[in-house]
């Protein structure tokens, strides 16, 4: 009971979801085996770690061993998997605009020619599940530097081929692990998982990890979206 109260008191996303729900959600998400006390201890430890790192862009999100990768990986979107958009990789372009002194229009080849970072991290969906995967791609900070994004701008907005849009703060956008992912498990992103390019930002929850991105806009004020 003490452990549970601990978890509740330290509710992961206090303002968004009640602590008890979060504890349950994390228990389900992590698929933890063992006794209830073991489970709660593990959740508590995991919760501390997540609390310290997940929402603090100055810290690193945890990384995992290849053996910890979740297979099959889980799909999520605001529609069923069969409706994931079909994007032609040859004609696809990524626009970088807004508060930048060098607006960019990048092809997939342009992105592949940039520095790449590969990392095994956990995607955590607010709906109560998480999964470990390997994504590789271009650090978003690099793209922002090439575009000469205004340093004082507060947010980045992402627009997607399926009509989804979301935004993140600049500190999280420039965090070292935040990438515009081109590959999933060392292969080009499958259609359902965000082809041709998705945001992979392990310090943020799943819904910030925009898939099928077509436009990245640097802005001063927080925009709408998810
Ligand atoms: N374009 C787009 N991006 C999206 C979504 C979406 O519906 N459309 N869903 C978000 C949510 S809620 C989650 S949890 C993750 C799921 O990513 P996955 O399908 O790779 O697991 O994508 C996020 N990015
Ligand atoms: Mo999600």
Short mmCIF file of C-alpha atoms and ligand atoms in Angstrom, two decimals:
data_model
loop_
_atom_site.label_atom_id
_atom_site.label_comp_id
_atom_site.label_asym_id
_atom_site.label_seq_id
_atom_site.Cartn_x
_atom_site.Cartn_y
_atom_site.Cartn_z
CA UNK A 1 0.00 0.00 0.00
CA UNK A 2 2.89 2.32 0.82
CA UNK A 3 4.38 1.63 -2.57
CA UNK A 4 1.08 2.32 -4.25
CA UNK A 5 0.66 5.63 -2.42
CA UNK A 6 4.20 6.51 -3.42
CA UNK A 7 3.41 5.85 -7.02
CA UNK A 8 0.16 7.76 -6.74
CA UNK A 9 1.74 10.72 -5.04
CA UNK A 10 4.43 10.88 -7.65
CA UNK A 11 1.90 10.44 -10.45
CA UNK A 12 3.79 10.56 -13.70
CA UNK A 13 1.61 13.09 -15.48
CA UNK A 14 -0.19 14.47 -12.45
CA UNK A 15 -2.05 17.21 -14.25
CA UNK A 16 -3.19 15.03 -17.12
CA UNK A 17 -4.09 11.67 -15.60
CA UNK A 18 -4.83 10.67 -12.00
CA UNK A 19 -1.84 8.95 -10.37
CA UNK A 20 -3.60 5.62 -9.78
CA UNK A 21 -4.49 5.38 -13.43
CA UNK A 22 -0.92 6.10 -14.36
CA UNK A 23 0.40 3.38 -12.03
CA UNK A 24 -2.01 0.89 -13.60
CA UNK A 25 -1.20 2.10 -17.06
CA UNK A 26 2.53 1.75 -16.53
CA UNK A 27 2.10 -1.70 -15.02
CA UNK A 28 0.19 -2.77 -18.11
CA UNK A 29 2.56 -0.95 -20.42
CA UNK A 30 5.71 -2.48 -19.01
CA UNK A 31 4.15 -5.97 -18.91
CA UNK A 32 5.77 -6.57 -15.57
CA UNK A 33 5.82 -10.12 -14.18
CA UNK A 34 6.07 -11.18 -10.54
CA UNK A 35 4.21 -10.44 -7.33
CA UNK A 36 2.21 -7.29 -6.73
CA UNK A 37 4.93 -5.86 -4.48
CA UNK A 38 7.60 -6.60 -7.06
CA UNK A 39 5.44 -4.98 -9.65
CA UNK A 40 4.88 -1.87 -7.56
CA UNK A 41 8.56 -1.63 -6.63
CA UNK A 42 9.52 -1.92 -10.26
CA UNK A 43 6.92 0.64 -11.27
CA UNK A 44 8.09 2.97 -8.54
CA UNK A 45 11.70 2.71 -9.66
CA UNK A 46 10.72 3.04 -13.30
CA UNK A 47 8.49 5.97 -12.41
CA UNK A 48 11.34 7.77 -10.65
CA UNK A 49 13.58 7.22 -13.63
CA UNK A 50 10.92 8.36 -16.06
CA UNK A 51 10.00 11.31 -13.89
CA UNK A 52 13.59 12.42 -13.81
CA UNK A 53 14.24 11.99 -17.51
CA UNK A 54 11.12 11.78 -19.60
CA UNK A 55 9.94 15.36 -19.30
CA UNK A 56 13.26 17.06 -18.66
CA UNK A 57 14.85 17.87 -22.02
CA UNK A 58 18.22 18.51 -20.37
CA UNK A 59 18.42 14.82 -19.36
CA UNK A 60 18.73 11.73 -21.52
CA UNK A 61 15.86 9.30 -21.95
CA UNK A 62 16.79 5.66 -21.14
CA UNK A 63 18.21 3.52 -23.94
CA UNK A 64 17.88 -0.27 -24.24
CA UNK A 65 19.72 -3.34 -25.48
CA UNK A 66 18.79 -4.91 -28.85
CA UNK A 67 17.36 -7.90 -26.92
CA UNK A 68 14.81 -5.58 -25.29
CA UNK A 69 13.22 -4.50 -28.58
CA UNK A 70 9.45 -5.17 -28.63
CA UNK A 71 8.33 -7.44 -31.48
CA UNK A 72 5.96 -7.06 -33.14
CA UNK A 73 5.91 -3.32 -32.56
CA UNK A 74 2.56 -1.70 -31.85
CA UNK A 75 0.76 0.62 -34.26
CA UNK A 76 -1.26 3.60 -33.14
CA UNK A 77 -2.96 6.47 -34.95
CA UNK A 78 -6.34 8.18 -34.97
CA UNK A 79 -7.42 5.62 -37.63
CA UNK A 80 -6.89 1.87 -38.24
CA UNK A 81 -3.55 0.70 -39.66
CA UNK A 82 -4.96 0.03 -43.16
CA UNK A 83 -5.68 3.77 -43.51
CA UNK A 84 -2.06 4.88 -42.96
CA UNK A 85 -1.17 7.32 -45.75
CA UNK A 86 0.71 6.16 -48.84
CA UNK A 87 3.49 8.67 -49.50
CA UNK A 88 5.56 8.46 -52.70
CA UNK A 89 9.17 8.59 -51.41
CA UNK A 90 10.49 9.94 -54.75
CA UNK A 91 8.28 13.03 -54.89
CA UNK A 92 8.01 13.56 -51.11
CA UNK A 93 9.64 16.76 -49.81
CA UNK A 94 10.09 18.05 -46.29
CA UNK A 95 9.56 21.80 -45.84
CA UNK A 96 11.40 23.62 -43.03
CA UNK A 97 9.97 27.12 -42.64
CA UNK A 98 8.75 29.78 -40.25
CA UNK A 99 11.28 31.59 -38.07
CA UNK A 100 14.34 30.42 -40.05
CA UNK A 101 16.74 32.50 -42.12
CA UNK A 102 17.27 29.63 -44.62
CA UNK A 103 13.96 27.89 -45.44
CA UNK A 104 14.65 24.36 -46.73
CA UNK A 105 12.95 21.88 -49.04
CA UNK A 106 14.58 18.52 -48.38
CA UNK A 107 14.31 15.26 -50.34
CA UNK A 108 14.89 11.86 -48.75
CA UNK A 109 18.35 11.82 -50.38
CA UNK A 110 19.12 15.18 -48.74
CA UNK A 111 18.17 13.76 -45.34
CA UNK A 112 20.17 10.55 -45.90
CA UNK A 113 23.26 12.68 -46.69
CA UNK A 114 23.04 14.38 -43.26
CA UNK A 115 24.55 12.99 -40.00
CA UNK A 116 22.58 10.01 -38.67
CA UNK A 117 21.94 8.84 -35.11
CA UNK A 118 20.61 5.38 -34.18
CA UNK A 119 19.07 4.68 -30.78
CA UNK A 120 16.98 2.05 -29.02
CA UNK A 121 14.38 3.83 -26.90
CA UNK A 122 10.89 3.35 -25.47
CA UNK A 123 7.82 4.89 -27.08
CA UNK A 124 5.23 5.54 -24.35
CA UNK A 125 1.62 6.07 -25.41
CA UNK A 126 -0.66 7.98 -23.05
CA UNK A 127 -3.33 5.32 -23.74
CA UNK A 128 -1.47 2.92 -21.44
CA UNK A 129 1.12 0.94 -23.38
CA UNK A 130 4.76 1.29 -24.32
CA UNK A 131 7.16 -0.47 -26.66
CA UNK A 132 10.92 -0.46 -27.24
CA UNK A 133 12.13 0.09 -30.80
CA UNK A 134 15.20 1.12 -32.75
CA UNK A 135 14.99 4.27 -34.84
CA UNK A 136 17.70 6.05 -36.83
CA UNK A 137 17.74 9.39 -38.55
CA UNK A 138 18.92 12.98 -38.54
CA UNK A 139 19.15 14.88 -35.25
CA UNK A 140 16.49 17.60 -35.43
CA UNK A 141 19.02 20.07 -33.94
CA UNK A 142 21.17 19.58 -37.06
CA UNK A 143 18.30 20.42 -39.41
CA UNK A 144 17.41 23.48 -37.28
CA UNK A 145 21.04 24.62 -37.51
CA UNK A 146 21.16 24.17 -41.30
CA UNK A 147 17.94 26.23 -41.57
CA UNK A 148 19.35 28.74 -39.06
CA UNK A 149 16.25 28.55 -36.90
CA UNK A 150 15.77 31.57 -34.65
CA UNK A 151 17.23 30.66 -31.25
CA UNK A 152 14.60 32.61 -29.34
CA UNK A 153 11.69 30.86 -31.10
CA UNK A 154 9.84 28.74 -28.57
CA UNK A 155 8.18 25.94 -30.56
CA UNK A 156 8.30 23.64 -33.54
CA UNK A 157 5.13 22.57 -35.30
CA UNK A 158 4.86 19.38 -37.36
CA UNK A 159 2.33 18.80 -40.13
CA UNK A 160 1.71 15.29 -41.38
CA UNK A 161 0.48 13.70 -44.60
CA UNK A 162 -2.57 12.26 -42.77
CA UNK A 163 -3.71 15.66 -41.49
CA UNK A 164 -2.28 15.12 -37.99
CA UNK A 165 -0.30 17.96 -36.45
CA UNK A 166 1.53 18.47 -33.20
CA UNK A 167 4.10 20.79 -31.62
CA UNK A 168 7.04 20.58 -29.24
CA UNK A 169 9.08 23.14 -27.30
CA UNK A 170 12.47 24.23 -28.64
CA UNK A 171 14.53 22.72 -25.78
CA UNK A 172 13.01 19.28 -26.43
CA UNK A 173 13.45 19.74 -30.19
CA UNK A 174 17.17 20.37 -29.69
CA UNK A 175 17.65 17.55 -27.15
CA UNK A 176 20.40 15.22 -28.42
CA UNK A 177 18.14 12.16 -28.79
CA UNK A 178 15.43 13.92 -30.82
CA UNK A 179 15.67 12.72 -34.44
CA UNK A 180 13.81 12.92 -37.70
CA UNK A 181 13.74 9.14 -38.09
CA UNK A 182 14.16 7.55 -41.52
CA UNK A 183 14.71 3.95 -40.40
CA UNK A 184 12.99 1.58 -38.03
CA UNK A 185 14.97 -1.57 -37.08
CA UNK A 186 17.66 -0.59 -39.61
CA UNK A 187 15.23 -0.48 -42.56
CA UNK A 188 13.30 2.41 -44.13
CA UNK A 189 10.28 3.24 -41.96
CA UNK A 190 7.33 0.96 -42.79
CA UNK A 191 4.22 2.79 -43.99
CA UNK A 192 2.25 2.27 -40.77
CA UNK A 193 5.14 3.47 -38.61
CA UNK A 194 5.50 6.85 -40.28
CA UNK A 195 7.09 6.58 -43.75
CA UNK A 196 8.96 8.34 -45.08
CA UNK A 197 9.98 10.40 -42.01
CA UNK A 198 8.72 10.59 -38.45
CA UNK A 199 9.76 12.45 -35.35
CA UNK A 200 11.30 10.23 -32.70
CA UNK A 201 11.51 12.19 -29.45
CA UNK A 202 12.03 9.83 -26.50
CA UNK A 203 11.67 12.62 -23.89
CA UNK A 204 8.05 13.10 -25.01
CA UNK A 205 4.98 10.87 -25.02
CA UNK A 206 3.94 8.94 -28.13
CA UNK A 207 1.46 11.49 -29.46
CA UNK A 208 4.27 14.04 -29.93
CA UNK A 209 6.13 11.55 -32.17
CA UNK A 210 4.57 12.77 -35.43
CA UNK A 211 4.57 10.32 -38.36
CA UNK A 212 4.53 11.00 -42.16
CA UNK A 213 5.89 14.53 -41.66
CA UNK A 214 5.65 16.97 -44.57
CA UNK A 215 6.32 20.31 -42.87
CA UNK A 216 8.32 21.57 -39.90
CA UNK A 217 7.60 25.17 -38.86
CA UNK A 218 9.60 27.17 -36.32
CA UNK A 219 7.30 29.48 -34.37
CA UNK A 220 7.36 31.86 -31.44
CA UNK A 221 4.06 31.02 -29.76
CA UNK A 222 2.59 27.65 -28.87
CA UNK A 223 0.33 26.50 -31.68
CA UNK A 224 -2.69 24.19 -31.56
CA UNK A 225 -2.65 20.46 -32.35
CA UNK A 226 -2.10 17.40 -30.21
N1 LIG B 1 0.78 11.48 -38.40
C1 LIG B 1 0.45 10.88 -37.23
N2 LIG B 1 1.41 10.76 -36.29
C2 LIG B 1 1.12 10.15 -35.12
C3 LIG B 1 -0.18 9.66 -34.82
C4 LIG B 1 -1.17 9.82 -35.84
O1 LIG B 1 -2.34 9.43 -35.70
N3 LIG B 1 -0.81 10.43 -37.04
N4 LIG B 1 -0.43 9.06 -33.59
C5 LIG B 1 0.52 9.33 -32.48
C6 LIG B 1 0.38 8.44 -31.33
S1 LIG B 1 -0.91 8.73 -30.26
C7 LIG B 1 1.31 7.47 -31.03
S2 LIG B 1 1.25 6.56 -29.59
C8 LIG B 1 2.41 7.16 -31.98
C9 LIG B 1 2.37 5.68 -32.36
O2 LIG B 1 3.46 5.35 -33.18
P1 LIG B 1 3.61 3.87 -33.73
O3 LIG B 1 2.48 3.60 -34.67
O4 LIG B 1 4.95 3.83 -34.37
O5 LIG B 1 3.54 2.97 -32.52
O6 LIG B 1 2.34 7.95 -33.17
C10 LIG B 1 1.96 9.29 -32.96
N5 LIG B 1 2.14 10.01 -34.21
MO1 LIG B 2 -0.33 7.65 -28.34
#
